[in-house]
Short mmCIF file of C-alpha atoms in Angstrom, two decimals:
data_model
loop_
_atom_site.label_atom_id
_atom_site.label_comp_id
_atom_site.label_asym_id
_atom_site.label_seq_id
_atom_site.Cartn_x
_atom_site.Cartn_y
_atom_site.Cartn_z
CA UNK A 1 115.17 101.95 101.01
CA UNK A 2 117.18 101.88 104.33
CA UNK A 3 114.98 102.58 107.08
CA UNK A 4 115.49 104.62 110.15
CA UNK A 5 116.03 102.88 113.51
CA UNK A 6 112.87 102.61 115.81
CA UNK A 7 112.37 105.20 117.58
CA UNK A 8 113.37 106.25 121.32
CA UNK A 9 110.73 107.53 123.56
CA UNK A 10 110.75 111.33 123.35
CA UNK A 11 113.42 113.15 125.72
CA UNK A 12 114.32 116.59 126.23
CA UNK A 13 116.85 117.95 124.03
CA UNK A 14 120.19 118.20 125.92
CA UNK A 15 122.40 120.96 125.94
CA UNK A 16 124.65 121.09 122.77
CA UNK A 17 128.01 122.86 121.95
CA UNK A 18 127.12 126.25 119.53
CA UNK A 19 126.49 125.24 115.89
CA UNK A 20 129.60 124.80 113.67
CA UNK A 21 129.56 127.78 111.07
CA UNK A 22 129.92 125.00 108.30
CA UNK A 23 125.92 124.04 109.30
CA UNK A 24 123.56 123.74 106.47
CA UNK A 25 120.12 122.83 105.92
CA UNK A 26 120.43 119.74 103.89
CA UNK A 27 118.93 118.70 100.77
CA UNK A 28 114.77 117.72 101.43
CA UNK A 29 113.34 114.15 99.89
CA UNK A 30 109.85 112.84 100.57
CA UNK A 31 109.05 109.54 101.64
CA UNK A 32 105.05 108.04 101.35
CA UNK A 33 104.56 105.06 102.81
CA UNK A 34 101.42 102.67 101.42
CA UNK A 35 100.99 100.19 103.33
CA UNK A 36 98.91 97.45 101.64
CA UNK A 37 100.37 94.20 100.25
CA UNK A 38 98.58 91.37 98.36
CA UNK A 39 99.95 89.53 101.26
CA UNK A 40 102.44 89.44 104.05
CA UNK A 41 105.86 87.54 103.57
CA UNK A 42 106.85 85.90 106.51
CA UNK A 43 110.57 87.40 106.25
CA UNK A 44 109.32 91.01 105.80
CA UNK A 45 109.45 93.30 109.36
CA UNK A 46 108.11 96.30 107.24
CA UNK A 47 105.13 98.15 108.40
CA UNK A 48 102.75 96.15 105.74
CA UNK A 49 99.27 94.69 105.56
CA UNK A 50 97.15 92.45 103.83
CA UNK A 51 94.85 94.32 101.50
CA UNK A 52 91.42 93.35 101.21
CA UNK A 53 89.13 93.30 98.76
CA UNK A 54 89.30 97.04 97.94
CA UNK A 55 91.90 99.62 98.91
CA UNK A 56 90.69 102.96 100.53
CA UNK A 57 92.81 105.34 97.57
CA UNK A 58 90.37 107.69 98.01
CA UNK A 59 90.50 108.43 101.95
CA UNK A 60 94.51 107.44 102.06
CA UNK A 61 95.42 110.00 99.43
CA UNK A 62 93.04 112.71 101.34
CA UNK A 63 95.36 111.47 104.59
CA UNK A 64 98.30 111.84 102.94
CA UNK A 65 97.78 115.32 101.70
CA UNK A 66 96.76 116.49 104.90
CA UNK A 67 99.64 114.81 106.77
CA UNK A 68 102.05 116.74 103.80
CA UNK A 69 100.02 120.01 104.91
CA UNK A 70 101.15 119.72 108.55
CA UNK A 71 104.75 119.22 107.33
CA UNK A 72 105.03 121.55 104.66
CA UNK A 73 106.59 124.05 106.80
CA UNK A 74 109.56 121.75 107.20
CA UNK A 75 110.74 122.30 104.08
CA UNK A 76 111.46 125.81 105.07
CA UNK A 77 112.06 126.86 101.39
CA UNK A 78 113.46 123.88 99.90
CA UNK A 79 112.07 121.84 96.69
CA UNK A 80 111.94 118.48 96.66
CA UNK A 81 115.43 116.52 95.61
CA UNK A 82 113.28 112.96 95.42
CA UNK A 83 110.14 111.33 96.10
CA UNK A 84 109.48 107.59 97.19
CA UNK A 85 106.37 105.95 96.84
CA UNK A 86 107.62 102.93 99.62
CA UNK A 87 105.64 99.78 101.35
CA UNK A 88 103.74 97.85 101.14
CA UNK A 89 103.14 97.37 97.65
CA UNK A 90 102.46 101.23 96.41
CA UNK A 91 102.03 99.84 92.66
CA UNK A 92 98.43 98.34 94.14
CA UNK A 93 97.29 102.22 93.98
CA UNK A 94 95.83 103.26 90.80
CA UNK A 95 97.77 106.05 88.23
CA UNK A 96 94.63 108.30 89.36
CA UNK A 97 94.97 108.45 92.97
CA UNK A 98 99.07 108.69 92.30
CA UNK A 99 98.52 111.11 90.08
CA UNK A 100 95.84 112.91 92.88
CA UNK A 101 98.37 112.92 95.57
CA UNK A 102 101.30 114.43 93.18
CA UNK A 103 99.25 117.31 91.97
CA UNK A 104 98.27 118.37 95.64
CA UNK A 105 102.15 117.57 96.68
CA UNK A 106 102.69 119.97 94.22
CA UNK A 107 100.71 122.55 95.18
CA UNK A 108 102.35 122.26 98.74
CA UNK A 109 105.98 121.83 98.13
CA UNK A 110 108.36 123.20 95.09
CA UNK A 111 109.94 119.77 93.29
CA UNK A 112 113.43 120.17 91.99
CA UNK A 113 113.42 120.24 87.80
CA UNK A 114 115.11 117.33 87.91
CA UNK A 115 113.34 115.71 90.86
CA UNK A 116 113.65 111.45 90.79
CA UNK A 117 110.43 110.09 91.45
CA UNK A 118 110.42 106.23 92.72
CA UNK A 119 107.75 103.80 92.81
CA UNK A 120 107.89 100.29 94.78
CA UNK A 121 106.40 97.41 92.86
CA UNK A 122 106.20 93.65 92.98
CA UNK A 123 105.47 91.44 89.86
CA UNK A 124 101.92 90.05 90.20
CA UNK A 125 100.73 93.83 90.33
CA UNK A 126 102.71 94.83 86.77
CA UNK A 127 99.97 95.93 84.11
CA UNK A 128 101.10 97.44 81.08
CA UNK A 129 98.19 100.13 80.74
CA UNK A 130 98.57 101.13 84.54
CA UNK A 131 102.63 101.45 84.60
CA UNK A 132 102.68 103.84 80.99
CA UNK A 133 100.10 105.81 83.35
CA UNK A 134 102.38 105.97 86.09
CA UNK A 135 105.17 106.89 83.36
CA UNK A 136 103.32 110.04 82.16
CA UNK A 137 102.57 111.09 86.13
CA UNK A 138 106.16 112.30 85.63
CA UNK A 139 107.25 108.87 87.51
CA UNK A 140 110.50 108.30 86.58
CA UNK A 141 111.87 105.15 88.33
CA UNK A 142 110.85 101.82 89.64
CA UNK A 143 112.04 99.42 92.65
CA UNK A 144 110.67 96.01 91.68
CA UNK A 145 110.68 93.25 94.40
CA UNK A 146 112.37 90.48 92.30
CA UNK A 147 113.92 88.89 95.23
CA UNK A 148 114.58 85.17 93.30
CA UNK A 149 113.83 84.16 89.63
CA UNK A 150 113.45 80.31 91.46
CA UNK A 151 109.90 79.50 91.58
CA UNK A 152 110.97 76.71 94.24
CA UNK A 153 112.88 79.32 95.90
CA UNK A 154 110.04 82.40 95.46
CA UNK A 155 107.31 79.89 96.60
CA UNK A 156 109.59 79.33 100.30
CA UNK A 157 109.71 83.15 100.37
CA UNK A 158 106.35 83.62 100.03
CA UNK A 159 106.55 85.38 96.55
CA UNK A 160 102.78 86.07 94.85
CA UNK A 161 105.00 85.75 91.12
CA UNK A 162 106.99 83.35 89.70
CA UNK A 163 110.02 83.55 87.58
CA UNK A 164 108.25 84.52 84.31
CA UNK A 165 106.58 87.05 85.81
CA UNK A 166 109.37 88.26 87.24
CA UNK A 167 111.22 88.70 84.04
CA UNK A 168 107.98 89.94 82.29
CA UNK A 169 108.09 92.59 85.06
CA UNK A 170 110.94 93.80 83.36
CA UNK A 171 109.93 93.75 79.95
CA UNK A 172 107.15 95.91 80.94
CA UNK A 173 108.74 98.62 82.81
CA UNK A 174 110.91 99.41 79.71
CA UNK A 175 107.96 98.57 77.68
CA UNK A 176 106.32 101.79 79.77
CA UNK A 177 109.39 104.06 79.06
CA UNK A 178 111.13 103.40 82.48
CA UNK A 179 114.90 103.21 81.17
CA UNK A 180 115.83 103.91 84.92
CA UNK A 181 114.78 100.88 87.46
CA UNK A 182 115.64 98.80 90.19
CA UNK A 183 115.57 94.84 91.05
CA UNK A 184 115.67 94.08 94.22
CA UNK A 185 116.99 90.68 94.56
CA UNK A 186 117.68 88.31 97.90
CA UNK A 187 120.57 85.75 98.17
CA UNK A 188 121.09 83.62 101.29
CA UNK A 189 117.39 81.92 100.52
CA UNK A 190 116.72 78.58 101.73
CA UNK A 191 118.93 76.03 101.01
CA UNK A 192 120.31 78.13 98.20
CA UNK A 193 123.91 77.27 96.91
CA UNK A 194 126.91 78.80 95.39
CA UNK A 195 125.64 77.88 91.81
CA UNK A 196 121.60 79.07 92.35
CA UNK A 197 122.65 81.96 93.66
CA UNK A 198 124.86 83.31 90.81
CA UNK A 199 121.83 82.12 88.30
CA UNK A 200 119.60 84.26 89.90
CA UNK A 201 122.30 87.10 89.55
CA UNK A 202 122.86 86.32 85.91
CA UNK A 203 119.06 86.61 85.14
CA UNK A 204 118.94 89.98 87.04
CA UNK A 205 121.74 91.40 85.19
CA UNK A 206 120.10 90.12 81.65
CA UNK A 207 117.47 92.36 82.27
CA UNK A 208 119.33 95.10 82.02
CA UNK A 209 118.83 97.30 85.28
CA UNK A 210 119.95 100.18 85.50
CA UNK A 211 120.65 99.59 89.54
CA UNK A 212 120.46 96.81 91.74
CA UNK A 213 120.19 95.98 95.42
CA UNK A 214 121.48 92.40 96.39
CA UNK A 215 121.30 91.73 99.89
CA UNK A 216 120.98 88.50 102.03
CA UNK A 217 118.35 87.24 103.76
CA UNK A 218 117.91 88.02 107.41
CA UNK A 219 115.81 86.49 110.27
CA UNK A 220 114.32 89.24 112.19
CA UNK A 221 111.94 89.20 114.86
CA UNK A 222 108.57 89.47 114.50
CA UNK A 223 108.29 87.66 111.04
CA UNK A 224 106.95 84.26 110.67
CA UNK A 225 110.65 83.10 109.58
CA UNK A 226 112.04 84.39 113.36
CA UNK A 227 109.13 82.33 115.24
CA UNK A 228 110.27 79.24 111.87
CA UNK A 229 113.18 79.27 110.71
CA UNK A 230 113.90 77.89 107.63
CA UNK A 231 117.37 75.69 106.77
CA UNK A 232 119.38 78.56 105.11
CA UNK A 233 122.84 78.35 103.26
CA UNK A 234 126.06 77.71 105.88
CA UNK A 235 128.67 80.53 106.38
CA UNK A 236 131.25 79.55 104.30
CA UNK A 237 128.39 79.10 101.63
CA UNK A 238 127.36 82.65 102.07
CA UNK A 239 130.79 84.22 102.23
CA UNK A 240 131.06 82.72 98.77
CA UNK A 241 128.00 83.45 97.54
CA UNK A 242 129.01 87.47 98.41
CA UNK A 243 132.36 87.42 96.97
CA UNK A 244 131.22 85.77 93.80
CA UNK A 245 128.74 88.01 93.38
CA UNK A 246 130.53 91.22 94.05
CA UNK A 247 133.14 90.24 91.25
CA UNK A 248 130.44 89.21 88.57
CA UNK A 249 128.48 92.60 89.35
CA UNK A 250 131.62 94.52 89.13
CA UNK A 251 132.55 92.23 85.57
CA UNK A 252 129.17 93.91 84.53
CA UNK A 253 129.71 97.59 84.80
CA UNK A 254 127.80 97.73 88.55
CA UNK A 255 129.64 99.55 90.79
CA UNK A 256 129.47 99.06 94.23
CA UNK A 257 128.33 102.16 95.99
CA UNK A 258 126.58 101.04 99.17
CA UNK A 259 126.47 97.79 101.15
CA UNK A 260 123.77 96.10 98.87
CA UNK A 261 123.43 98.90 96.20
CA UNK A 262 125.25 98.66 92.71
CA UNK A 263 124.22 100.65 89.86
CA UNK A 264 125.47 101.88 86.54
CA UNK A 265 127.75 104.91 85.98
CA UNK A 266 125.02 107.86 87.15
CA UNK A 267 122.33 105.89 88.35
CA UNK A 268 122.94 105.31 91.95
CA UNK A 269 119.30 106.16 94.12
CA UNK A 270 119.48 109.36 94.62
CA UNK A 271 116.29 109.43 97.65
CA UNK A 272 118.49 106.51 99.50
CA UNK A 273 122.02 108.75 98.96
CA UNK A 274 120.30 111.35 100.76
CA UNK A 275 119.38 109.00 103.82
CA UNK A 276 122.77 108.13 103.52
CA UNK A 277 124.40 111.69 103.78
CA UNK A 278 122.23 112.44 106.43
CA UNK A 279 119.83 114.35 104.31
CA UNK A 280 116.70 115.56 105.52
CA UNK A 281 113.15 113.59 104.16
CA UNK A 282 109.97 114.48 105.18
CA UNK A 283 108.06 111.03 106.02
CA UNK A 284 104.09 110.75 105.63
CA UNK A 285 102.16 107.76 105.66
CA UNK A 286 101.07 105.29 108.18
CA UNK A 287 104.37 103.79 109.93
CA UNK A 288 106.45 106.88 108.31
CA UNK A 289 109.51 108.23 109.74
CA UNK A 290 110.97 111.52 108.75
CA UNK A 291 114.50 113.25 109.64
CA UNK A 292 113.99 117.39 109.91
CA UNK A 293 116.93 119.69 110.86
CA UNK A 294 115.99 122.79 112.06
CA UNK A 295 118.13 126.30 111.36
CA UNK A 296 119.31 126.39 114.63
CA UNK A 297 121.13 123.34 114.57
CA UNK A 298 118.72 121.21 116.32
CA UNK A 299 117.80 118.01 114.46
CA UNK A 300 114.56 115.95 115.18
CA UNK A 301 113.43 112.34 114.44
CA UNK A 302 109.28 112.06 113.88
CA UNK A 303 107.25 108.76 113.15
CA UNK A 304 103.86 108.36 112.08
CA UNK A 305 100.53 106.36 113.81
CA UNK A 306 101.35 102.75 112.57
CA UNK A 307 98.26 100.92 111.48
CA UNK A 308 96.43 102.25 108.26
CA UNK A 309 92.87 102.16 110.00
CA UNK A 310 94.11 104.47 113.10
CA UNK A 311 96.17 106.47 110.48
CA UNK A 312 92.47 106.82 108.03
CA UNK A 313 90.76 107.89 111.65
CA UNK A 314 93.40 109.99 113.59
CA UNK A 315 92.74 113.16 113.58
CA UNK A 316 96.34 114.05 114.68
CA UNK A 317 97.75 111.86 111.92
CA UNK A 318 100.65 114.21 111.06
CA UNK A 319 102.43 113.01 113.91
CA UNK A 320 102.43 110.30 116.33
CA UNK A 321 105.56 110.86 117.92
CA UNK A 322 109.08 112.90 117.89
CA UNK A 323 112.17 113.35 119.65
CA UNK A 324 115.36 116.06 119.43
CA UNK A 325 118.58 114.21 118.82
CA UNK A 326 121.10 115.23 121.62
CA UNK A 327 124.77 115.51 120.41
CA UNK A 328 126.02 112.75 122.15
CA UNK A 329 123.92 110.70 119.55
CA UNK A 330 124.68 113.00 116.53
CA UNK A 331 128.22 110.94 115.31
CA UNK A 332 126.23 107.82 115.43
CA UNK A 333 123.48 108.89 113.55
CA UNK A 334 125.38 110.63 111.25
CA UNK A 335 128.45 107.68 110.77
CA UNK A 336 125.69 104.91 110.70
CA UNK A 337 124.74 105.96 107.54
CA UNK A 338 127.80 107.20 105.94
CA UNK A 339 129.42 104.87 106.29
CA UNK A 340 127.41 102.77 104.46
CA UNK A 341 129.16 104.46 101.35
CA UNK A 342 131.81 102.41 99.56
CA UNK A 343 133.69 106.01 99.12
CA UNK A 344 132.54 107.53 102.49
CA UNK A 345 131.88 111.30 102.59
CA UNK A 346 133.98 114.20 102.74
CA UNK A 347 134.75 114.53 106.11
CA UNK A 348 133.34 118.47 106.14
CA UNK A 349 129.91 116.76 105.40
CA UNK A 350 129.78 116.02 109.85
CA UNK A 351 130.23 119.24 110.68
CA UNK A 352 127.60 120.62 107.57
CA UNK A 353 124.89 118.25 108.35
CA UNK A 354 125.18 118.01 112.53
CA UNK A 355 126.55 121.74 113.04
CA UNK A 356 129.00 119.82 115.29
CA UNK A 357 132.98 120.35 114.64
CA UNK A 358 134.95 117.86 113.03
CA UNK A 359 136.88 117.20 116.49
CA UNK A 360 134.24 115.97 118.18
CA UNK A 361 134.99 112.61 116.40
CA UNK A 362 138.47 113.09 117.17
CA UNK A 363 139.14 109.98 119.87
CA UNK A 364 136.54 107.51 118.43
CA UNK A 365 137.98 108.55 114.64
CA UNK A 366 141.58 107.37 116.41
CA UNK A 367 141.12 104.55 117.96
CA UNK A 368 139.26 102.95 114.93
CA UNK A 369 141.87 104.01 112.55
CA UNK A 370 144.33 102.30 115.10
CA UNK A 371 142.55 99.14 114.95
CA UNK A 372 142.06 99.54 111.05
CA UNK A 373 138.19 99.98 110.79
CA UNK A 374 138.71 103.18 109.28
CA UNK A 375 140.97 104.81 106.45
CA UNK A 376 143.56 107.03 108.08
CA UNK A 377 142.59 110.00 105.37
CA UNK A 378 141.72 113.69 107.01
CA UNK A 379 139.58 114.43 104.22
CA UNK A 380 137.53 111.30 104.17
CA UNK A 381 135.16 109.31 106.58
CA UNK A 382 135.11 106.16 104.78
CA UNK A 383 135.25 102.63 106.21
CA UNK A 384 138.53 100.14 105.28
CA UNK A 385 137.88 97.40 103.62
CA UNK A 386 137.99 95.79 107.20
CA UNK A 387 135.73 97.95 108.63
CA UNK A 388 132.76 97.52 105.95
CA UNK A 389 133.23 93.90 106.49
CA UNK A 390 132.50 94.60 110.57
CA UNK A 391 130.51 97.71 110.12
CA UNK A 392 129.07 97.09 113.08
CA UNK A 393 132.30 96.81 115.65
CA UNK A 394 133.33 100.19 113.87
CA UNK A 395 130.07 101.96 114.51
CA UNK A 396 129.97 101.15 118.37
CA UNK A 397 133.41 103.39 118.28
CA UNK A 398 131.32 106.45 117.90
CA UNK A 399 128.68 105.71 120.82
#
């Protein structure tokens, strides 16, 4: 899932132009963060913890409901579009206490008929018995941490599976009735070339996702790989690594649909399309953000307390912090994750989801359409070719 950006410390909310008539409440997800891991990876910057010898379901499920009862008036009449089960490893909880925390979700907030329900797994916590559980919760996807089929290149990471397991990971989630499912797979690994990198792709696309998310490697700070950095692959080794793989994904029938998300015709993520349409989610958990817009046109940012044992004993769980975005931060917020989109949004979606008109992007829209970042359509905000490829310089246009 793409996370939010860290948050700001809290500021008044700054006077705004009136709402744009074209404002809506957008659609609602939920995100539930579970924090526990069999062990930390020394690339991950995720809010995740070694798990001990026995996890707390019991207490963390009674947390989460209780956190969902403080939000529940967010939802100000929606249902639920999507639900993700994030982490951590969330496939370390049992089908009971799952299936505990969905029933008294339900009971607090309406779920859409059709309502995609993800779980985050990793191989080395796949059981058949416990996943056919998790299919008859009324689960009805799966993210599973692949990351490399290369035991030599999984052991660097820091992987708990190897490469059997990884494909036996996939056996079984089809084996439990999950015919929609994600691998999440890493290139840019350690001294990875041109030639191990398409092999892992291969493998991935033998097992017959239904989506994928291919991303490279990154060095961020405060990981163990930031403080040691490992030998990885030379630029001109990962430009090639990212154009090969783009064509053989697109050879298979995944299209591209997001930076690092391809997925078969209908079976993009619909909980990460709403992040990226600046959808609202309601975030629980310990380390969870949310997004909430109000009917007034204000929109808010919240974050949960961070470690699991001052999440178990905080009273005042349900939140640990939030701010008002102003609307001088509105078109990056809003453009940052857009823009993401291969196709970009229809350009009426600003104006629906920040209650801001369309002509407040008006100068920055110009001058990066002058300088080719962005396609000169009036009905469109999507990125050129160019500007995908420097995301970045385009975004910093709209601060």
């Amino acid at each position: 899932m793409n996370a939010p950006r860290q948050p700001a410390p809290a500021t008044a909310l700054s006077e705004r132009p009136a709402v744009s008539a074209s404002f809506e409440l957008p659609p609602l997800s939920l995100y539930v963060h579970i924090p526990w891991c069999v062990k930390k990876c020394p690339y991950c910057d995720f809010n995740s913890h070694a798990a001990g010898p026995s996890l707390p379901e019991e207490a963390y499920v009674d947390a989460l409901l209780a956190d969902l009862e403080a939000e529940r008036e967010q939802a100000q009449g929606r249902p639920l579009r999507s639900i993700f089960f994030g982490g951590g490893t969330p496939s370390l909880f049992s089908a009971k206490a799952l299936g505990r925390f969905l029933d008294g979700a339900q009971q607090r907030l309406s779920f859409s008929e059709d309502i995609e329900i993800t779980l985050e797994a990793n191989p080395g916590t796949f059981e058949q018995a416990k996943f056919t559980a998790y299919r008859q919760l009324g689960i009805n996807r799966l993210s599973i941490g692949i990351q490399s089929f290369q035991d030599s290149k999984l052991k660097a990471l820091g992987r708990i599976h190897d490469g059997g397991e990884a494909v036996r990971a996939a056996d079984m989630a089809r084996a439990a009735g999950f015919d929609n499912f994600n691998l999440d797979l890493m290139h840019g690994l350690p001294e990875q070339t041109l030639e191990e990198a398409l092999a892992d792709l291969h493998l991935a696309i033998a097992q017959q996702p239904s989506h994928l998310s291919w991303y490279q490697l990154t060095m961020e700070p405060n990981t163990q790989f930031w403080s040691q950095p490992p030998s990885l692959p030379e630029d001109d080794i990962l430009w090639d690594i990212q154009e090969a793989g783009q064509a053989l994904l697109a050879e298979q029938g995944y299209a591209q649909y997001e930076t690092s998300a391809y997925a078969r015709p209908q079976r993009q993520a619909r909980h990460n399309l709403n992040y990226w349409t600046f959808g609202d989610f309601i975030g629980i958990g310990a380390g969870a953000h949310g997004k909430l817009s109000h009917a007034d046109g204000r929109i808010q940012r919240t974050w949960k307390t961070r470690l699991p044992k001052d999440y178990l004993a905080s009273a005042q769980r349900q939140q640990a912090g939030a701010r008002w975005l102003d609307a001088q931060e509105l078109p990056f917020e809003f453009l940052m994750n857009a823009l993401r989109l291969s196709d970009g949004v229809p350009s009426s979606l600003f104006s629906q989801r920040t209650g801001l008109p369309l002509a407040h992007l008006d100068a920055a829209r110009q001058r990066a359409e002058q300088q080719g970042l962005l396609n000169p359509d009036p009905q469109r905000l999507q990125a050129s070719p160019r500007g995908q490829l420097f995301l970045n310089d385009l975004l910093q246009l709209f601060l």
